[in-house]
Coordinates of C-alpha atoms in Angstrom, one line a residue:
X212 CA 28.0 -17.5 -7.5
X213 CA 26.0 -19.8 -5.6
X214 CA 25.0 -23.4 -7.9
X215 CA 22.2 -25.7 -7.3
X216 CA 21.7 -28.4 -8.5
X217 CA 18.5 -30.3 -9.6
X218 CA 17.7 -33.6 -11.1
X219 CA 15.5 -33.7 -14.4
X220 CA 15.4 -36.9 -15.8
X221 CA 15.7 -40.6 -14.7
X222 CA 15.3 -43.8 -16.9
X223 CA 15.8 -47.8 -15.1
X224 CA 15.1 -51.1 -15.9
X225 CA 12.8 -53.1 -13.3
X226 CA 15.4 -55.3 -10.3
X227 CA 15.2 -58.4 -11.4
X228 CA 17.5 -60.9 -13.1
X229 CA 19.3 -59.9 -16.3
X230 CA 22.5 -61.2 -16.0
X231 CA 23.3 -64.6 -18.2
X232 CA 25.4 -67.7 -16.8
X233 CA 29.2 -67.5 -18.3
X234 CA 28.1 -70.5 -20.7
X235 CA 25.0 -69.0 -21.8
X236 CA 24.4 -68.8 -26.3
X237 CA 23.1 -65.5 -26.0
X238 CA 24.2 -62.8 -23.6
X239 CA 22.6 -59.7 -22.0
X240 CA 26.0 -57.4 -21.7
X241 CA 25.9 -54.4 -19.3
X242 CA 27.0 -51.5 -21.5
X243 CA 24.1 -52.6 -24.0
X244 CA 21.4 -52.4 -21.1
X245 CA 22.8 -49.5 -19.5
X246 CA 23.1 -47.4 -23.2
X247 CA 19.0 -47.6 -23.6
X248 CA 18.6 -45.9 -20.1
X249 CA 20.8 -42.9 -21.0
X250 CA 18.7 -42.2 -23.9
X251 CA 15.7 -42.7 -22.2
X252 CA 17.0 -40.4 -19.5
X253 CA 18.1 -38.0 -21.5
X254 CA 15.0 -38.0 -23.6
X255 CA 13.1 -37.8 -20.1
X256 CA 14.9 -34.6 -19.0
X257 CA 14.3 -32.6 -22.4
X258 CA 18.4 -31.8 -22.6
X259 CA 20.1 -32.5 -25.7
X260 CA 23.3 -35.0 -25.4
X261 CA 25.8 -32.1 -26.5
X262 CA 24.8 -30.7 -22.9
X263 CA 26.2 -33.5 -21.3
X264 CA 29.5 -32.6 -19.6
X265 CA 31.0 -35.2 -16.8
X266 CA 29.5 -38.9 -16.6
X267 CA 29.9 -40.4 -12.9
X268 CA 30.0 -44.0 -12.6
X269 CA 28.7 -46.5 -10.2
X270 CA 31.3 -49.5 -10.3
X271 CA 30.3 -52.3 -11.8
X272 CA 30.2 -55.8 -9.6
X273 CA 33.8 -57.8 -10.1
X274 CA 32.3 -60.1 -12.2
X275 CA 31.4 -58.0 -15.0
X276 CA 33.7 -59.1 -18.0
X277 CA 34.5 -55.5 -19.2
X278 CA 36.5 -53.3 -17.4
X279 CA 37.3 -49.8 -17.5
X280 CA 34.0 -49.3 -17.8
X281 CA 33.5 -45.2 -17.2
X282 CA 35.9 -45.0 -19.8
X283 CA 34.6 -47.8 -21.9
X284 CA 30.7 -46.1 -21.7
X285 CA 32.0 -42.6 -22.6
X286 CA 33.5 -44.2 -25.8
X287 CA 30.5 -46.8 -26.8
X288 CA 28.2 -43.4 -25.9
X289 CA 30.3 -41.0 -28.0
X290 CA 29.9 -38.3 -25.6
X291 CA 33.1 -36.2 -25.0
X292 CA 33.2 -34.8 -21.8
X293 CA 34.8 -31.5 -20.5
X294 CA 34.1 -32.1 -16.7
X295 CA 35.0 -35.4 -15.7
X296 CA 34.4 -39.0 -16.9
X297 CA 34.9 -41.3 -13.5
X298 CA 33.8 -44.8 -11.6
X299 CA 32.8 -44.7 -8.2
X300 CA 33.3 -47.5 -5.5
X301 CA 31.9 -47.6 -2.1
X302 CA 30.2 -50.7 -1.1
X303 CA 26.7 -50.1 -0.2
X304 CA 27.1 -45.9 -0.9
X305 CA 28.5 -46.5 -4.7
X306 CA 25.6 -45.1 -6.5
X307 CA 25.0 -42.3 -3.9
X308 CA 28.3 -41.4 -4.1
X309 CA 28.3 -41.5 -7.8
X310 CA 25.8 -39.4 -7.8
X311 CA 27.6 -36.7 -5.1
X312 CA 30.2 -36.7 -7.9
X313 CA 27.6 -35.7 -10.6
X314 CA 26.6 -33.2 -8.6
X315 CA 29.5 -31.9 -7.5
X316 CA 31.0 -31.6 -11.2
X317 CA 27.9 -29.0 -12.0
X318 CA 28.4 -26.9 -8.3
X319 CA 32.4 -26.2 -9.6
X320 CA 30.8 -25.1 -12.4
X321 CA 32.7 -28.1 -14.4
X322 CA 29.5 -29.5 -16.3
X323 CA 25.9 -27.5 -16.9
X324 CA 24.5 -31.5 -17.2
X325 CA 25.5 -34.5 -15.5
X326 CA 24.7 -37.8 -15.6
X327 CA 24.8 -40.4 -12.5
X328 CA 24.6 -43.8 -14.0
X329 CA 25.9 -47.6 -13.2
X330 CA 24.4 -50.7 -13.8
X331 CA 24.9 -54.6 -11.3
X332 CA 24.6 -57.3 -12.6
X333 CA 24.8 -60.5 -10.4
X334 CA 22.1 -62.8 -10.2
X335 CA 23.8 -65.5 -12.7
X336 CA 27.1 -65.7 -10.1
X337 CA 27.7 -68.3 -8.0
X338 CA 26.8 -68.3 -4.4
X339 CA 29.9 -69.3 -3.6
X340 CA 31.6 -66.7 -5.2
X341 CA 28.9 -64.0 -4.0
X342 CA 29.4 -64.6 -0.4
X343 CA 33.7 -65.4 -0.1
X344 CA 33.0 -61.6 -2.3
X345 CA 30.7 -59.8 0.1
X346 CA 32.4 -61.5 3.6
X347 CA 35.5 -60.1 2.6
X348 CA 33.7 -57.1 1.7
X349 CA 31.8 -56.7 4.5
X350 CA 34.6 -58.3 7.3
X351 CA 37.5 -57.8 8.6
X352 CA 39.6 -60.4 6.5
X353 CA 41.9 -61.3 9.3
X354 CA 39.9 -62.0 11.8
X355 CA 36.0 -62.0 11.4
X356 CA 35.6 -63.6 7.4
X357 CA 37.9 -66.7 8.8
X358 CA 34.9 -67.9 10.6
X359 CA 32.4 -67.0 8.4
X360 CA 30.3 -63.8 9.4
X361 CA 27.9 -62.8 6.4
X362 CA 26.4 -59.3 6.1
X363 CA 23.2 -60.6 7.2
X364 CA 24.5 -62.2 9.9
X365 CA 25.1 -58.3 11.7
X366 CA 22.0 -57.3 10.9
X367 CA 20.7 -60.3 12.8
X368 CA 22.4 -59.2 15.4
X369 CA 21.0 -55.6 15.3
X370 CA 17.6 -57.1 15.4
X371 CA 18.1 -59.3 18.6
X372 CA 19.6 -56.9 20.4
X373 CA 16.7 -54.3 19.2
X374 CA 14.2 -57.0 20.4
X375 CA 15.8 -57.1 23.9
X376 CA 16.7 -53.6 24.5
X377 CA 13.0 -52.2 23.5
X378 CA 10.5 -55.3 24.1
X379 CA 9.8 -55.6 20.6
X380 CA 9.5 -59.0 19.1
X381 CA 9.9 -60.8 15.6
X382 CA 6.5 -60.2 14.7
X383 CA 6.7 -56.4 14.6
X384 CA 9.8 -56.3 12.5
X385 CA 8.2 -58.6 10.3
X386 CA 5.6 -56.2 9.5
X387 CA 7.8 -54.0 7.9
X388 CA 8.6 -56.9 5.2
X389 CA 4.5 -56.8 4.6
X390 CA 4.2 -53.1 4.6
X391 CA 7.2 -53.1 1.7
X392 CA 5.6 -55.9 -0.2
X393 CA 2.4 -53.7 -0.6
X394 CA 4.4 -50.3 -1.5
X395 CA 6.1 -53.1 -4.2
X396 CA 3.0 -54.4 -5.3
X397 CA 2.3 -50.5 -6.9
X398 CA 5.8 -50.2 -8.0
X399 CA 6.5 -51.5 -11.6
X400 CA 10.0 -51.6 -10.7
X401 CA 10.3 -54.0 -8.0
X402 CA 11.5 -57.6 -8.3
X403 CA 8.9 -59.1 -6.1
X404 CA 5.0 -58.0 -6.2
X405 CA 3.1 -60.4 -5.5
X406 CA 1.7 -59.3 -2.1
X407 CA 2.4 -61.3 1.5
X408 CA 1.4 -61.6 4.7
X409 CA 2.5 -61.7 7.8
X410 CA 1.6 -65.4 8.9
X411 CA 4.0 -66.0 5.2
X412 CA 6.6 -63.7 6.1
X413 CA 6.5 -66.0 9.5
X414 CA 6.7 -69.1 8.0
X415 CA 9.7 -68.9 5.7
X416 CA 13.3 -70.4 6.4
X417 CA 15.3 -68.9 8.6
X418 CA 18.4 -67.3 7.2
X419 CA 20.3 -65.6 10.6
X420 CA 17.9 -65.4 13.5
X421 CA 16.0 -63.8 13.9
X422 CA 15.5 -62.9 10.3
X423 CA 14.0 -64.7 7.7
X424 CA 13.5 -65.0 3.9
X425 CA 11.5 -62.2 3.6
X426 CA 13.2 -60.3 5.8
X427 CA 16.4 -59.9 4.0
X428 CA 17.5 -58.7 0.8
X429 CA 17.4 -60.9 -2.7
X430 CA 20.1 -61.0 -5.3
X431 CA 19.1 -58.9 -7.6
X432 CA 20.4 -57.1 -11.4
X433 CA 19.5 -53.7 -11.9
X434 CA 20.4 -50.5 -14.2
X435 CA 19.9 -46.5 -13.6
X436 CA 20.6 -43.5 -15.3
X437 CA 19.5 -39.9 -13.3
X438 CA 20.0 -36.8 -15.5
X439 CA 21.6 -33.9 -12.9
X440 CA 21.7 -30.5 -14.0
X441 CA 22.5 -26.7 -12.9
X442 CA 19.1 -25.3 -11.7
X443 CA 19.7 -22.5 -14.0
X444 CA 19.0 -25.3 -16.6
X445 CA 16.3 -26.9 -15.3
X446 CA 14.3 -23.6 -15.1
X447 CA 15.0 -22.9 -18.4
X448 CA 13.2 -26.2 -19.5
X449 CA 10.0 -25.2 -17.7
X450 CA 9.0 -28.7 -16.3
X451 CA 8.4 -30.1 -13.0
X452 CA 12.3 -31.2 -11.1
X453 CA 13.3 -31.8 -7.8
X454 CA 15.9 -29.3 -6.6
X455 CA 18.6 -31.1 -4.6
X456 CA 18.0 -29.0 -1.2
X457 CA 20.7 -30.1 1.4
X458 CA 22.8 -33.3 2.0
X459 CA 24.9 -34.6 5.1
X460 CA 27.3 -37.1 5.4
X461 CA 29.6 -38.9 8.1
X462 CA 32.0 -41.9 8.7
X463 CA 32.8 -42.7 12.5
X464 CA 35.6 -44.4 11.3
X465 CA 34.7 -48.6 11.7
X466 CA 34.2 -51.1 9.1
X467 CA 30.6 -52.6 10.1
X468 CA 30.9 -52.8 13.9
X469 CA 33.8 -51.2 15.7
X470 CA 35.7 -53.4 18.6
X471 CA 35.0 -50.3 20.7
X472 CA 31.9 -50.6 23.0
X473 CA 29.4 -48.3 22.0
X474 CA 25.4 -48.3 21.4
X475 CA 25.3 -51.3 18.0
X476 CA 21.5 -50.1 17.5
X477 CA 21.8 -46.3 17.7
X478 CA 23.6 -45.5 14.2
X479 CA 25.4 -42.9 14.9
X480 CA 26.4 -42.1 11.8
X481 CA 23.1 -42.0 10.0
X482 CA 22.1 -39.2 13.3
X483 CA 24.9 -37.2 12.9
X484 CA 24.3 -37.0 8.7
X485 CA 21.0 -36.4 9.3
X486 CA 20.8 -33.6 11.5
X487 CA 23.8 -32.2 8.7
X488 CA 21.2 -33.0 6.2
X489 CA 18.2 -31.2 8.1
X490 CA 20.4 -28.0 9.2
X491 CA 21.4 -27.4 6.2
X492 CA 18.2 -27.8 4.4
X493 CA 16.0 -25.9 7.2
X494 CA 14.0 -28.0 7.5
X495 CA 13.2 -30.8 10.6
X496 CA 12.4 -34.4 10.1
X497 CA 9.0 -33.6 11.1
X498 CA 8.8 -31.8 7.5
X499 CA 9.8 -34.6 5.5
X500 CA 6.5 -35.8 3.6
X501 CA 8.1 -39.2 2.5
X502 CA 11.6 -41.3 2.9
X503 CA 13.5 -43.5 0.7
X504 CA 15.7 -45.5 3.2
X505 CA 18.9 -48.2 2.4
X506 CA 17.8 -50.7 4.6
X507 CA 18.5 -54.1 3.6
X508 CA 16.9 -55.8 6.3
X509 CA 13.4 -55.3 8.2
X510 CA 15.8 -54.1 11.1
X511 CA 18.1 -51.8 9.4
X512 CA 14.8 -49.9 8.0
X513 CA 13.5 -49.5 11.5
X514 CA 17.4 -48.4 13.0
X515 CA 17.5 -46.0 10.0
X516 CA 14.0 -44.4 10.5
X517 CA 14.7 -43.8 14.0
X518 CA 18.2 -42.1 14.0
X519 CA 17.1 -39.7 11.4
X520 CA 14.2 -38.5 14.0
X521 CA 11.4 -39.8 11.3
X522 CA 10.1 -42.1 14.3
X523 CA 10.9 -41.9 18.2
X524 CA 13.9 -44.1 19.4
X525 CA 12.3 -47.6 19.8
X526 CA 9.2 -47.1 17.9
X527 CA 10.2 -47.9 14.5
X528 CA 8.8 -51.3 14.5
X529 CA 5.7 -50.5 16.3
X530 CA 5.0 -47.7 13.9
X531 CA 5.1 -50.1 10.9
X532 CA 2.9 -52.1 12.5
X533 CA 0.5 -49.7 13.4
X534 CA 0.4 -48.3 9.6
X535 CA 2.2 -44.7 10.2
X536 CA 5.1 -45.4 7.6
X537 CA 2.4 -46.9 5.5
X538 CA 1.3 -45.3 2.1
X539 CA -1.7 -43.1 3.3
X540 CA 0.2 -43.0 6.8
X541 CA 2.1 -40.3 9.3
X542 CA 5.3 -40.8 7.4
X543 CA 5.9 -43.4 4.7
X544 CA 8.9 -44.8 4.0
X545 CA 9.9 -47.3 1.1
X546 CA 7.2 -46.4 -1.3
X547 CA 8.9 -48.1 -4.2
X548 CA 9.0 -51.5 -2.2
X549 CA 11.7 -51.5 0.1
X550 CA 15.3 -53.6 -0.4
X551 CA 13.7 -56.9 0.4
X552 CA 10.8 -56.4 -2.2
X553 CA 11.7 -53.8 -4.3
X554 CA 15.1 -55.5 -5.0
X555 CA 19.0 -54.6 -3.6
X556 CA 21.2 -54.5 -6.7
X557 CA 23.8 -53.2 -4.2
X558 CA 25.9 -51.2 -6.5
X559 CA 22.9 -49.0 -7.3
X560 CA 20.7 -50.0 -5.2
X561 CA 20.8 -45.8 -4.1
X562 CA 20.1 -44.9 -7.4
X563 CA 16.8 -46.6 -7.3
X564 CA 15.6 -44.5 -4.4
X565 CA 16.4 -41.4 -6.4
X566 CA 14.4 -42.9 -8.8
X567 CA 11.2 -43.3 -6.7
X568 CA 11.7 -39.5 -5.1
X569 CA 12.0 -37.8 -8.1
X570 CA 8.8 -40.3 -9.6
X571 CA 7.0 -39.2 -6.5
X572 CA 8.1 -35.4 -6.5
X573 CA 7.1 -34.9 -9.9
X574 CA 3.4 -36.1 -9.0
X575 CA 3.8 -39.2 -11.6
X576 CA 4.0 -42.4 -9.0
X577 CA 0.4 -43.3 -9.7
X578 CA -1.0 -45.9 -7.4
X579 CA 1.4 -45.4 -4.6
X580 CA 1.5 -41.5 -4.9
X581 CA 2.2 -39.7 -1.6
X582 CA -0.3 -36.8 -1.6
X583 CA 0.8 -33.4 -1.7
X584 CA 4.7 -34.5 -1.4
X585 CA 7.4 -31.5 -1.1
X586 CA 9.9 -33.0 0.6
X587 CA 11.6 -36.2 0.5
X588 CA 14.9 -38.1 2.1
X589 CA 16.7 -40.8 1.2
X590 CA 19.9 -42.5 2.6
X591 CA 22.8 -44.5 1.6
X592 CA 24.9 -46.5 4.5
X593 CA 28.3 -48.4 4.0
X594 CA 28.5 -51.3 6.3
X595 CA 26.1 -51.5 9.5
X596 CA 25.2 -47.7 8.8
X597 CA 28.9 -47.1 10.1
X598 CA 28.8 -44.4 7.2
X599 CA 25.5 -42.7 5.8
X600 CA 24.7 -40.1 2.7
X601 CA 21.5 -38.2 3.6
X602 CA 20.0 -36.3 1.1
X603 CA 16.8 -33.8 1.6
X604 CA 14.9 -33.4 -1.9
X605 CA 12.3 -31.1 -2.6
X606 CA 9.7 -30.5 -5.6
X607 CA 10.2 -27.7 -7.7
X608 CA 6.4 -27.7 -10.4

């Protein structure tokens, strides 16, 4: 028998700041945020909780006091589980590949009704402690964190090499940090809404040339729960879902940028899981009505965008600039706001963008709709895209 598997029901809290400092009278604890959403998730999809048959965990951040968490959850939730109860890891790619495990659960015919949950907290953490925490994360511990290379500091170097090799220029890759602001600004979920310009985007403080404030990701809390289920099961509920219609994946085997020469700004990986993605669906990028793209920097969204064929090879920045990834444009991408406004709680930071497809599948993303959208993509990347997750969605009303 051949499964499918659809997602009816998704429930978050908007990226901001929710953690509490150590000291703090009063604390806001993870399991208690995350327990509302899986009601209100639940309650979204129209399933009852008996249904519920695996739980697939993104890890939570190393600072979170409680550990065990998965097993923790299933316990403070009371919901047994005859599939699997687990707690995914994978830098950048934890939520998506918590959700791959949800859904994976229901295609072995383990669980009817999954749910893909995780929650990150860590806006109240030191900077200190952040950074030595993503360098080593990020880095090669032996060679590259000794002298102090920060994630943002590769995508800086992504961006001035893009500049050189295609004529582009700081400007044009700021645009996209505008375009995101105003998808945000329509988003009730994004940390930052007020909307920007480009002359501000220009004039903030550099953080790694050539990027800027605006140009990078903030530190940011956020929470998720997405309700995944057999389609048999969504059917059966006669409401609008979005049927999970093909995926692709691919690791070419570095940790953020291999010592073997090789093109830096191409992303291999992110082509080769696309065109998985696309073959398997049936579909070409030219089909895709929107994309929801992990791109924590103004560069990585234009990189990402191209290798998945959404825009030609050195167009991405001129496209943003020219309003064709734009709401109302060719082919817009970040509807919800983008990493840098909509917020980058890295742990489930994917989860959010399955949040805005399925929003904008089901017709209910009000101000920022996408008209007439069928089909949908998103991506998930671990280290300088040197792995992605593709995922084609599609409508089902």
């Amino acid at each position: 028998m051949t499964r499918t598997v659809a997602i009816i029901g998704a429930a978050a809290v908007p990226v901001g700041k929710w953690q509490t400092p150590a000291g703090a009278e009063e604390q806001v604890l993870e399991h208690e945020l995350l327990a509302g959403l899986v009601l209100d998730a639940v309650a979204d999809a129209g399933v009852d909780r008996g249904d519920i048959g695996s739980l697939a965990f993104s890890q939570c951040r190393p600072y979170t006091a409680q550990k065990y968490f998965a097993t923790f959850m299933a316990h403070y939730l009371r919901l047994p589980c005859s599939g699997t109860v687990s707690e995914i890891l994978g830098n950048g790619m934890t939520a998506g590949l918590a959700f791959e495990q949800a859904a994976n659960d229901i295609l072995l015919g383990r669980s009817k009704v999954a749910l893909a949950l995780g929650v990150n907290f860590e806006t109240a953490t030191s900077a200190a402690e952040h950074m030595m925490s993503s360098m080593r994360a990020v880095g090669d511990v032996d060679f590259q964190v000794p002298f102090g290379i920060t994630p943002i500091a590769w995508y800086a170097m992504d961006a001035a090499r893009y500049i050189h090799e295609f004529g582009s220029s700081r400007e044009a890759l700021a645009s996209v940090a505008v375009k995101n602001r105003a998808h945000a600004a329509l988003n009730p979920l994004a940390q930052f809404r007020k909307p920007i310009t480009l002359a501000d985007v220009l004039a903030q403080p550099m953080i790694v040339e050539p990027l800027g404030l605006f140009e990078v990701p903030p530190r940011s809390d956020g929470a998720v729960c997405l309700v995944l289920a057999e389609e048999d099961v969504a059917r059966g509920l006669g409401r609008p879902y979005v049927r999970v219609r093909a995926r692709g994946f691919f690791h070419e085997g570095a940790h953020q940028i291999s010592e073997v020469p090789n093109d830096m700004i191409a992303l291999a990986s992110a082509q080769t899981a696309g065109r998985a993605a696309f073959a398997a669906a049936g579909v070409t990028p030219a089909d895709i009505d929107f994309a929801e793209l992990y791109a924590p920097c103004t560069i990585v969204e234009v990189l990402v965008s191209e290798a998945l064929g959404l825009v030609p090879r050195g167009a991405g920045a001129r496209a943003a600039v020219e309003g064709e990834t734009s709401l109302g444009g060719r082919i817009p991408i970040c509807t919800s706001g983008g990493l840098q406004s909509r917020g980058h709680p890295a742990y489930v930071t994917p989860f959010y963008s399955f949040v805005e497809a399925m929003e904008q599948l089901r017709g209910r993303a009000g101000p920022r709709q996408v008209a007439n959208a069928e089909l949908a993509l998103t991506s998930a990347e671990l280290g300088n895209y040197n792995a992605a997750l593709v995922h084609v969605l599609e409508a089902v009303r």
